[in-house]
CSV table of N, CA and C in Angstrom, one decimal:
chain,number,residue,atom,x,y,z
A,619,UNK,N,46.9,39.0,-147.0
A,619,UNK,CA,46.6,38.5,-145.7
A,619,UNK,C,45.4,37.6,-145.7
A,620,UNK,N,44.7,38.2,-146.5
A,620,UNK,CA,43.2,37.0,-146.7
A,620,UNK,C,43.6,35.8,-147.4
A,621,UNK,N,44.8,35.9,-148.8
A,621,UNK,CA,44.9,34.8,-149.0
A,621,UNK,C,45.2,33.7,-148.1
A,622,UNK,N,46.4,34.1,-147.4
A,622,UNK,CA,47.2,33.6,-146.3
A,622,UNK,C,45.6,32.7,-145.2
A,623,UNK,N,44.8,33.1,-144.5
A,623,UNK,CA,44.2,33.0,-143.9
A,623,UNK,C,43.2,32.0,-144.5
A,624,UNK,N,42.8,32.5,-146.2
A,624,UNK,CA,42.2,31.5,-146.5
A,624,UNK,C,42.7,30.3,-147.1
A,625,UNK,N,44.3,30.4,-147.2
A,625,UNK,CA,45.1,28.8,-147.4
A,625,UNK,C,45.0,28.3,-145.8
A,626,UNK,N,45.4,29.0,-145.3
A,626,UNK,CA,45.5,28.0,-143.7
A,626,UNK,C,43.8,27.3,-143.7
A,627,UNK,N,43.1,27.5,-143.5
A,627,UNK,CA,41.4,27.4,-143.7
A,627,UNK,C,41.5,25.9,-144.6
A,628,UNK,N,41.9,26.2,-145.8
A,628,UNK,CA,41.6,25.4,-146.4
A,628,UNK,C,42.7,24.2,-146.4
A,629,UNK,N,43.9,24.0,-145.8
A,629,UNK,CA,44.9,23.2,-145.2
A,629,UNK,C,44.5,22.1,-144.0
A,630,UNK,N,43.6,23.5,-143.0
A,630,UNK,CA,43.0,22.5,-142.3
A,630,UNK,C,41.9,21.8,-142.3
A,631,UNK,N,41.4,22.4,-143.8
A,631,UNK,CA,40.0,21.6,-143.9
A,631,UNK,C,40.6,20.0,-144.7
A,632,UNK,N,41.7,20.2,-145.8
A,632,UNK,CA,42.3,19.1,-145.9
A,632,UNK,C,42.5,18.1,-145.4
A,633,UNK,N,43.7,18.3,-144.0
A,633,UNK,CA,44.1,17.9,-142.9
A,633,UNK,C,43.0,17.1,-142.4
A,634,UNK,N,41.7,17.3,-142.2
A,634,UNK,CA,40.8,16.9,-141.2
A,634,UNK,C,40.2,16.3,-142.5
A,635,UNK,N,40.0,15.7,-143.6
A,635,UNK,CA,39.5,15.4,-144.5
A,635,UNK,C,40.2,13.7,-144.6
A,636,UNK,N,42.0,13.8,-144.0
A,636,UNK,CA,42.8,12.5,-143.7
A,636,UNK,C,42.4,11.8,-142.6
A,637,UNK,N,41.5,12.7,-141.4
A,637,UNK,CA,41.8,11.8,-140.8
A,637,UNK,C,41.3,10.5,-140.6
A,638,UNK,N,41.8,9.2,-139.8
A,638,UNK,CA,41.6,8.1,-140.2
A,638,UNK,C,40.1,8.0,-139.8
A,639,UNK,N,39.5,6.7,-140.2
A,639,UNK,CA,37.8,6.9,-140.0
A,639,UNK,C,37.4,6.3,-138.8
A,640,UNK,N,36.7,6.6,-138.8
A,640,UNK,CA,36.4,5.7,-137.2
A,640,UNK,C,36.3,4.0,-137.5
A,641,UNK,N,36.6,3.5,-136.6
A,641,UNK,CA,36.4,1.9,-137.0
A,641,UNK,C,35.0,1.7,-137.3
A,642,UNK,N,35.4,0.9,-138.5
A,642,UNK,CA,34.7,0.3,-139.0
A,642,UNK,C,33.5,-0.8,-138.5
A,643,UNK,N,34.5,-1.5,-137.7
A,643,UNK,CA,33.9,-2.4,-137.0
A,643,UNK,C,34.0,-2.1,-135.4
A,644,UNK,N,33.5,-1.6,-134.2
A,644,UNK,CA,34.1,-1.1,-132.8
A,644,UNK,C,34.4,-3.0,-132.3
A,645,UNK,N,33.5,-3.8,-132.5
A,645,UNK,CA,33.9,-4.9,-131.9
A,645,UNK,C,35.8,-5.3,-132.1
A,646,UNK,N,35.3,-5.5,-133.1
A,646,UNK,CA,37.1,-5.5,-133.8
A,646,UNK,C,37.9,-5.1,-133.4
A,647,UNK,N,37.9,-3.6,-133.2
A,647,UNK,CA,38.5,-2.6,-132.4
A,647,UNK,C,38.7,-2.6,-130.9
A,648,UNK,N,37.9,-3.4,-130.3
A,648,UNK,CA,37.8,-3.8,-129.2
A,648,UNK,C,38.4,-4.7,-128.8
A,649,UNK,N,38.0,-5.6,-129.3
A,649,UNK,CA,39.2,-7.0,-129.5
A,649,UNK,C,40.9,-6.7,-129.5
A,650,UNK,N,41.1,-6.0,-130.6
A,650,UNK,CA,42.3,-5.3,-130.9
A,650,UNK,C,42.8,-4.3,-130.0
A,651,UNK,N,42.2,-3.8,-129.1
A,651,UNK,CA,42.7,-3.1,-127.9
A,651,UNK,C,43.1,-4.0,-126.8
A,652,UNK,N,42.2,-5.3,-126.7
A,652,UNK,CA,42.7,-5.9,-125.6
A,652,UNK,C,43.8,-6.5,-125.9
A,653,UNK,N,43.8,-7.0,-127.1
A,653,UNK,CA,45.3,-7.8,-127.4
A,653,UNK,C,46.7,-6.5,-127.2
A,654,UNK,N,46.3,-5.4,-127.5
A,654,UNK,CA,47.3,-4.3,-127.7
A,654,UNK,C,47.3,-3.6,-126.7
A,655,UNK,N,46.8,-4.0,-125.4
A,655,UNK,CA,47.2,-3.7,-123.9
A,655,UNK,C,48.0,-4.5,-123.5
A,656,UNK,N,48.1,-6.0,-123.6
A,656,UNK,CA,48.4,-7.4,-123.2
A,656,UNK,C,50.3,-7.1,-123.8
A,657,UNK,N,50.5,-6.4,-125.0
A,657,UNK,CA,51.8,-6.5,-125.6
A,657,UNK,C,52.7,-5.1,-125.6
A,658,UNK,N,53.8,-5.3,-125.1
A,658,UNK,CA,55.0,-4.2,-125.1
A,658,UNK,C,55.5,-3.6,-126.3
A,659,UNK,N,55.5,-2.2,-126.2
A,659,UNK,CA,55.5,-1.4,-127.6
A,659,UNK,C,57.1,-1.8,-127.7
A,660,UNK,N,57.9,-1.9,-128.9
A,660,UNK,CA,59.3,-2.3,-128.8
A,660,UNK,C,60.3,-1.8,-128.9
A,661,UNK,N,59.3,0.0,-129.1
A,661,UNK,CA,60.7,1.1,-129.7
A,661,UNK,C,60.1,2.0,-128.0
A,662,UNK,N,59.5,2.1,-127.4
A,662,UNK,CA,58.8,2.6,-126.6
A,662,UNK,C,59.5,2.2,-125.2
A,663,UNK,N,59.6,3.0,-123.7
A,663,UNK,CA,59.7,2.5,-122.9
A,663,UNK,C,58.4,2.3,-121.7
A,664,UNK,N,58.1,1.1,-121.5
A,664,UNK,CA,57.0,1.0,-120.7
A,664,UNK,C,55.7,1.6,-121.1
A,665,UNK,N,55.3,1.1,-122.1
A,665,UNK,CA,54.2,1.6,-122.7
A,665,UNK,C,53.8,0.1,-123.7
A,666,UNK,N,52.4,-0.2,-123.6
A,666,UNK,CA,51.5,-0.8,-124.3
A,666,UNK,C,51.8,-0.4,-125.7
A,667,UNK,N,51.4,-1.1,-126.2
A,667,UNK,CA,50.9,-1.0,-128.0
A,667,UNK,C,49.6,-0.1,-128.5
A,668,UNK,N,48.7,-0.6,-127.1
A,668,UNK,CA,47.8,0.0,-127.2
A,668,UNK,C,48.1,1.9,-126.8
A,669,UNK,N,48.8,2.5,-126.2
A,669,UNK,CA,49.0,3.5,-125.6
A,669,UNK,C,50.4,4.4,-126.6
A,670,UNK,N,51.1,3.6,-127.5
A,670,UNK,CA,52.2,3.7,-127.8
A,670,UNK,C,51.5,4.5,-129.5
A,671,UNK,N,52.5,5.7,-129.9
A,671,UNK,CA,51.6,6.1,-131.1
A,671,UNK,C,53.2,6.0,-132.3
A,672,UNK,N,54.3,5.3,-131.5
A,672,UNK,CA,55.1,4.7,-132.6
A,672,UNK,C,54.8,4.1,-134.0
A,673,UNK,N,55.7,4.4,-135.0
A,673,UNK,CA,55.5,4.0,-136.5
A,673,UNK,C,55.5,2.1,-136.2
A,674,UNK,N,56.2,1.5,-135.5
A,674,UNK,CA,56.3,0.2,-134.7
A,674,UNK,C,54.5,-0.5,-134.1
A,675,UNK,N,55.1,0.3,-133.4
A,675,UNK,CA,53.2,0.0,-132.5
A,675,UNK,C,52.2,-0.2,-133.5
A,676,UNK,N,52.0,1.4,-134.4
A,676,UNK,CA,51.2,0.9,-135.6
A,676,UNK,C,51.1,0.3,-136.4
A,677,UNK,N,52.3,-0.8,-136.5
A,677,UNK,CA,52.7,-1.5,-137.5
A,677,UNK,C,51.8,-2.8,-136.5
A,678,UNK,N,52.6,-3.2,-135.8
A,678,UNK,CA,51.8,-3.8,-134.6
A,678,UNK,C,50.2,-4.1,-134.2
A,679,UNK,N,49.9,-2.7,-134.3
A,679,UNK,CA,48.8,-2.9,-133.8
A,679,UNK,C,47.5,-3.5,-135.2
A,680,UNK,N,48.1,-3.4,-136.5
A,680,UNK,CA,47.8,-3.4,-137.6
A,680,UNK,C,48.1,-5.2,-138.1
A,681,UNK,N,49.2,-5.6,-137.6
A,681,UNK,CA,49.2,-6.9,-137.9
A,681,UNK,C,47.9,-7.4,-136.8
A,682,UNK,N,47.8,-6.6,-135.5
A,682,UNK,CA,46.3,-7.7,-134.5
A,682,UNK,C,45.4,-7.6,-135.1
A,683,UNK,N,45.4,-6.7,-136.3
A,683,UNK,CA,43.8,-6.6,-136.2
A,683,UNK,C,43.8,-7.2,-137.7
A,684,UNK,N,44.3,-7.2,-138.6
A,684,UNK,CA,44.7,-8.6,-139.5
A,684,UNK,C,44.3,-9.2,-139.4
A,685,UNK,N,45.2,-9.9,-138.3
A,685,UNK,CA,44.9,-11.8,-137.9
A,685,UNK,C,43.9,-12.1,-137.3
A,686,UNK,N,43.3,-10.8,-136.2
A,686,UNK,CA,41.7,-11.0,-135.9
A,686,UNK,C,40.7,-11.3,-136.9
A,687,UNK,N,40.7,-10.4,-138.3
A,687,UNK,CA,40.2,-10.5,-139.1
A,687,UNK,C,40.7,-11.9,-139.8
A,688,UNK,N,41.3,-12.8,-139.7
A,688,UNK,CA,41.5,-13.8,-140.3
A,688,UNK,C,40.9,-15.0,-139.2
A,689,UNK,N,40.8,-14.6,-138.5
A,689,UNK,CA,40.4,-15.6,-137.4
A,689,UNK,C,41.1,-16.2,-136.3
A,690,UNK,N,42.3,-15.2,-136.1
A,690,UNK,CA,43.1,-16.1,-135.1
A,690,UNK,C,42.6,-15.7,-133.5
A,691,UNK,N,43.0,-16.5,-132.8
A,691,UNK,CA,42.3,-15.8,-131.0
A,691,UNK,C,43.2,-15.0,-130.7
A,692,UNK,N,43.0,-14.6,-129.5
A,692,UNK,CA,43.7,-13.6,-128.8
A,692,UNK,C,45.2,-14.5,-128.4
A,693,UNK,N,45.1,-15.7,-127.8
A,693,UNK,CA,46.0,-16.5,-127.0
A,693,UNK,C,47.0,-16.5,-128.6
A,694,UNK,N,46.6,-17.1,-129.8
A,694,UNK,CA,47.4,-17.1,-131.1
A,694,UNK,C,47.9,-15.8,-131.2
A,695,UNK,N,47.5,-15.0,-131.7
A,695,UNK,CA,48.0,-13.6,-131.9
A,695,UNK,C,49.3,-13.3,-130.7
A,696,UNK,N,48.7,-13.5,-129.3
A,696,UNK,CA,50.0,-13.4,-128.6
A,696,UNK,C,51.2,-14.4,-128.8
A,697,UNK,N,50.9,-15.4,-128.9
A,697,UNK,CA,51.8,-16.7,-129.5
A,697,UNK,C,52.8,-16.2,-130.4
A,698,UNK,N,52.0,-15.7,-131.4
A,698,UNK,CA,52.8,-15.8,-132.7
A,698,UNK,C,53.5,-14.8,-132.3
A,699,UNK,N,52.8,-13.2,-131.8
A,699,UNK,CA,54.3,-12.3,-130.8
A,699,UNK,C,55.0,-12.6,-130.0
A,700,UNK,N,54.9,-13.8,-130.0
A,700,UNK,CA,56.4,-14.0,-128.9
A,700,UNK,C,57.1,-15.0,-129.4
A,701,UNK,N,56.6,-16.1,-130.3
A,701,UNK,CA,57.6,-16.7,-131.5
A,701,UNK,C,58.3,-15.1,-131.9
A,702,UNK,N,57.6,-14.1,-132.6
A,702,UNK,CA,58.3,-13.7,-133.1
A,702,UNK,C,59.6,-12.7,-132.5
A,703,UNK,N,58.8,-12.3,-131.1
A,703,UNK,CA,59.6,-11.2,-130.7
A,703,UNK,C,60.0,-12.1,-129.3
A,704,UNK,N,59.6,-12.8,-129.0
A,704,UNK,CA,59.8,-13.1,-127.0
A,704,UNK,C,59.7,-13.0,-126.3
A,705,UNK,N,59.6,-13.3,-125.2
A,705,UNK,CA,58.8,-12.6,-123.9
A,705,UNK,C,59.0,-11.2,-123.8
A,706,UNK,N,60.0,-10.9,-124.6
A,706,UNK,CA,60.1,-9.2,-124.2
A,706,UNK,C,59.0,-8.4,-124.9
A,707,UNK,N,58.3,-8.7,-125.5
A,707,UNK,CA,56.6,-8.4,-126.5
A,707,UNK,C,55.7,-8.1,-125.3
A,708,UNK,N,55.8,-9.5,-124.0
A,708,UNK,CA,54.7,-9.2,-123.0
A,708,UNK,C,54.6,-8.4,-122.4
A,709,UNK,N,54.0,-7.5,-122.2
A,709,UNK,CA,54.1,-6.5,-121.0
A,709,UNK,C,54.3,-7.5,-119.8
A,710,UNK,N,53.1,-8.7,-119.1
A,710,UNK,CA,53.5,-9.2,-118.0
A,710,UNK,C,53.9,-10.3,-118.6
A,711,UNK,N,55.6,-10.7,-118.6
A,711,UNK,CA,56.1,-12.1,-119.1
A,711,UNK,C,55.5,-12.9,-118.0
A,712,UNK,N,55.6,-14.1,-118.9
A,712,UNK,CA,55.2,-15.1,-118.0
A,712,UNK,C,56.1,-15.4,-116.6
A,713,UNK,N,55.5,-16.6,-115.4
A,713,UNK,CA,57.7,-16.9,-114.5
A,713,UNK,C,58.1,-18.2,-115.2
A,714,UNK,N,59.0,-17.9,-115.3
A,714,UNK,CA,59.5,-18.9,-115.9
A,714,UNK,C,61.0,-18.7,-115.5
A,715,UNK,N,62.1,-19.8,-115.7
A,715,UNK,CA,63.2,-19.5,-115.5
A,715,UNK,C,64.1,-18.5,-115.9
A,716,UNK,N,64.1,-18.0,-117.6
A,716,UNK,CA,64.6,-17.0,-117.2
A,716,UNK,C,64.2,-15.7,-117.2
A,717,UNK,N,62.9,-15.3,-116.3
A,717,UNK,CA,62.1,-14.5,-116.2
A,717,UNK,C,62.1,-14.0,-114.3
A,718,UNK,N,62.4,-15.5,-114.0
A,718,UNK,CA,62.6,-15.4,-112.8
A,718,UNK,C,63.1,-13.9,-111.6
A,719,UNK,N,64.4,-13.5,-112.2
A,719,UNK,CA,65.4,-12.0,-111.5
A,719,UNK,C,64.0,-11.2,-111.4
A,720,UNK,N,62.6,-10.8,-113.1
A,720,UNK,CA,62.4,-9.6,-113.4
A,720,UNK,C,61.3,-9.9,-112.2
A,721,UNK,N,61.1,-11.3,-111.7
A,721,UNK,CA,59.4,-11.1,-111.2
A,721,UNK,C,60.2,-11.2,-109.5
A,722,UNK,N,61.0,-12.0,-109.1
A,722,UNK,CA,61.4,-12.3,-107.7
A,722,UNK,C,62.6,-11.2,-107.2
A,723,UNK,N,63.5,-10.5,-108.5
A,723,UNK,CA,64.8,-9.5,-108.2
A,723,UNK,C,64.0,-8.6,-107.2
A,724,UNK,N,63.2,-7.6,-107.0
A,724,UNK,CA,62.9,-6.8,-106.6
A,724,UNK,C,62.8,-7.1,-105.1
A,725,UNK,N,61.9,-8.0,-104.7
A,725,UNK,CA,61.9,-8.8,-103.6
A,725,UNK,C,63.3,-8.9,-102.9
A,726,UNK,N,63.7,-9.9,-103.8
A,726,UNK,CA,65.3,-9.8,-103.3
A,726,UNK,C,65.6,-8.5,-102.8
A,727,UNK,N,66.0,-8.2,-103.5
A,727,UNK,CA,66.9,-6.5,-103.6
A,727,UNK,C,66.5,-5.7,-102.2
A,728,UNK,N,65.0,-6.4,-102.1
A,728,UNK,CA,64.4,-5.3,-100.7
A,728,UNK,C,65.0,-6.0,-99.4
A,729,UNK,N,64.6,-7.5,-99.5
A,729,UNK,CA,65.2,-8.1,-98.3
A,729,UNK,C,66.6,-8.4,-97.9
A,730,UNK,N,67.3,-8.3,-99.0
A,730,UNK,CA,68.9,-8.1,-99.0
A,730,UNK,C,69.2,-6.9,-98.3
A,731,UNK,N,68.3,-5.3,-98.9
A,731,UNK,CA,68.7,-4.5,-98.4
A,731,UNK,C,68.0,-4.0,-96.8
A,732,UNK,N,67.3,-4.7,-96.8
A,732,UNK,CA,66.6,-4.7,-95.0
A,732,UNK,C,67.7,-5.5,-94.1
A,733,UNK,N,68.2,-6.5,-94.6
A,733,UNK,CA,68.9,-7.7,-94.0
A,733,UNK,C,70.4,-6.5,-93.7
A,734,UNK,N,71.1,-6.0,-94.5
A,734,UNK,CA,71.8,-5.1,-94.6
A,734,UNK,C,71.8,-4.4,-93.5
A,735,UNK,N,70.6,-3.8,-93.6
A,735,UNK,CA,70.4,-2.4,-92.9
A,735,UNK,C,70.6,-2.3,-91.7
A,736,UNK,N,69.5,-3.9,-91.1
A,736,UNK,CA,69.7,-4.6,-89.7
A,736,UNK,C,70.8,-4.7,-89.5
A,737,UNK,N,71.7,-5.5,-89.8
A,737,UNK,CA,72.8,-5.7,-89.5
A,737,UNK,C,74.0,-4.4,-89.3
A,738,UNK,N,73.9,-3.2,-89.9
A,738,UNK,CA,74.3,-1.8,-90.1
A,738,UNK,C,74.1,-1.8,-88.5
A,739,UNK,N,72.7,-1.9,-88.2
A,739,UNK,CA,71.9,-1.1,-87.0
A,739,UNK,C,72.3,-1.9,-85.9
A,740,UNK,N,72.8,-3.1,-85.9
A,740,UNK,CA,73.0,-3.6,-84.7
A,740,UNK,C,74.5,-3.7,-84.6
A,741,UNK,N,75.3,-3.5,-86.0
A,741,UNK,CA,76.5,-3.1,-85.3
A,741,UNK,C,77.2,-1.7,-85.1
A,742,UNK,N,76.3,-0.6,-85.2
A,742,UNK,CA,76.5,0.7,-84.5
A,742,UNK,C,75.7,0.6,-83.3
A,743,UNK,N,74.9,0.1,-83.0
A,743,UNK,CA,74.4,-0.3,-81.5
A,743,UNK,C,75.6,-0.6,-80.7
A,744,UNK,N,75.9,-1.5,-80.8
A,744,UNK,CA,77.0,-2.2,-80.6
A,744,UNK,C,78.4,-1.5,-79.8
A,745,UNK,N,78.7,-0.4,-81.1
A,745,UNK,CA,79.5,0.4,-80.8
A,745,UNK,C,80.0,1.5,-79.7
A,746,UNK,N,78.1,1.8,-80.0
A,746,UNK,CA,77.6,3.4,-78.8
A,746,UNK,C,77.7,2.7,-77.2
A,747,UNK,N,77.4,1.3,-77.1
A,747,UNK,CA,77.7,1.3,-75.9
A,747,UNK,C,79.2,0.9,-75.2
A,748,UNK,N,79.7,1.4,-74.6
A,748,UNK,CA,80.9,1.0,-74.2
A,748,UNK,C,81.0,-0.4,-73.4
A,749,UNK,N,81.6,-0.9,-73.9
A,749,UNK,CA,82.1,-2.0,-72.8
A,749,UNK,C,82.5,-2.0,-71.0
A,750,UNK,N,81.6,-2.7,-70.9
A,750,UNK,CA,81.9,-2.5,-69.1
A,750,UNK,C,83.4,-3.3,-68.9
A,751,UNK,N,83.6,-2.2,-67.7
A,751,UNK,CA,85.1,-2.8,-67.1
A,751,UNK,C,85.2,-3.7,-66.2
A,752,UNK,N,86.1,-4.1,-66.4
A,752,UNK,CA,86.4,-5.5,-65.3
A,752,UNK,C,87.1,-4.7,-64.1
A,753,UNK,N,86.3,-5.8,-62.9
A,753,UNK,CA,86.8,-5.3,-62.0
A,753,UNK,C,88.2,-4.6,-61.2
A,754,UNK,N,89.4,-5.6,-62.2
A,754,UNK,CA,90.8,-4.7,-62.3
A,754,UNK,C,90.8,-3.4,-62.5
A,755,UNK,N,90.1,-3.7,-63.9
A,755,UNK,CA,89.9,-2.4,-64.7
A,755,UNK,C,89.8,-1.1,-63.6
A,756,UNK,N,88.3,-1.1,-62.9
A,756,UNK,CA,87.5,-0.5,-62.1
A,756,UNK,C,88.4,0.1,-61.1
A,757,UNK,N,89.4,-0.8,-60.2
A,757,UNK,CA,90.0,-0.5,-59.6
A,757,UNK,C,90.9,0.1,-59.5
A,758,UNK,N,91.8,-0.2,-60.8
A,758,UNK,CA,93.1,0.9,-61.6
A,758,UNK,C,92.1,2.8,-62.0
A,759,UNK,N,91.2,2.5,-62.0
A,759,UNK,CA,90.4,3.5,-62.6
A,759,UNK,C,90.2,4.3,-61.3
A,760,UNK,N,89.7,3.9,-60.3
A,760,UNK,CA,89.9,4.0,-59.1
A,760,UNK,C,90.7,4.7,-58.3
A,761,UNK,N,92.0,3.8,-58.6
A,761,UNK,CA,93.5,4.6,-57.7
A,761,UNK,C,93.6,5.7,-58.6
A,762,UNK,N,93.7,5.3,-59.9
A,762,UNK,CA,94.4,7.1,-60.5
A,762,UNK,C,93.1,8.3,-60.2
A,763,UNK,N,92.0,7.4,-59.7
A,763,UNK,CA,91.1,9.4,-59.8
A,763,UNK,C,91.4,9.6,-58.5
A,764,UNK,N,91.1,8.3,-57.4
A,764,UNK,CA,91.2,8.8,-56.1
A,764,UNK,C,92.8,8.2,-55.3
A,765,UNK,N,93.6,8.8,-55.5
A,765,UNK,CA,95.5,8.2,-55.2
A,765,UNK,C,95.1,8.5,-53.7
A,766,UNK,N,95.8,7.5,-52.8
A,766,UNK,CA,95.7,7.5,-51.5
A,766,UNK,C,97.0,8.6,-51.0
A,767,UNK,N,96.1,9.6,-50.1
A,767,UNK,CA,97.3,10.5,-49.0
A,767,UNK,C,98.2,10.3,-49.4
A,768,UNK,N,99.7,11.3,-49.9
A,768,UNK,CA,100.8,10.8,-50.4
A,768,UNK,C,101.6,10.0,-51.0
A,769,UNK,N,100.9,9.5,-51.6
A,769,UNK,CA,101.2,8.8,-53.3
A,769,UNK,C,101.2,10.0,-54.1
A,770,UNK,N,102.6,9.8,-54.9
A,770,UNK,CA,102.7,10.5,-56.6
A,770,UNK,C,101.7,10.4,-57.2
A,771,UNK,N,101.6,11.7,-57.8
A,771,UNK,CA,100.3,10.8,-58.8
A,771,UNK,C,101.4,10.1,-60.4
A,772,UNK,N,100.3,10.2,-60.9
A,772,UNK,CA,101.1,9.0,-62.2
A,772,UNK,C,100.8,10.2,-63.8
């Protein structure tokens, strides 16, 4: 049992021996967070690069901090991700034509479905009230509830 307890011990002293170091540089690291907030993890749903702990992401996040170190800007770095990959890289794509449905659809969709709704609501309004009778009407309505002295009724 001691061995047991003193492999686990020394497993995790291992373990913690891997792990990665703290950056090197925090500026760098910083830089490289902003760029890896700005871009869409690719295997991930709705999650940053920066937030995403995918084998992808860190592949990702490892090419920004590369090309930081090579000298490229932030605006290049995103560039080159969207040559490579396409607006779907951005978290916020740009508007552009065909970007248009993701940034204006929702809108749509709401005023379509208000427009809808109204229209629902004024034609069951519509419905609940009865139509007034015309004065024929009125008067047929009339003789049959109140039939004059000695008339059949109908």
């Amino acid at each position: 049992m001691t061995f047991l307890l003193l492999l686990f011990v020394g497993a995790q002293s291992a373990r913690a021996a891997e792990a990665a170091p703290a950056a090197a540089d925090p500026e760098l690291e910083k830089r490289v967070n902003a760029v890896a907030e700005e871009l869409r993890c690719l295997v991930c749903q709705n999650q940053t690069l920066a937030d995403s702990h995918a084998d992808l992401a860190i592949d990702l996040k490892n090419q920004v901090r590369e090309k930081l170190k090579q000298g490229m800007s932030e605006r290049e770095i995103r560039d080159y991700m969207v040559a490579r990959y396409g607006d779907f890289v951005l978290y916020r794509p740009p508007v552009k034509g065909t970007t248009m449905f993701l940034w204006f659809g929702p809108a749509l969709l709401l005023v379509g479905g208000l427009a809808a709704l109204f229209t629902w609501l004024r034609k069951r309004r519509a419905l609940a009230v009865p139509p007034a009778l015309t004065e024929e009407e009125q008067a047929r309505a009339a003789a049959l509830l109140d039939p004059p002295p000695g008339a059949e009724p109908r």
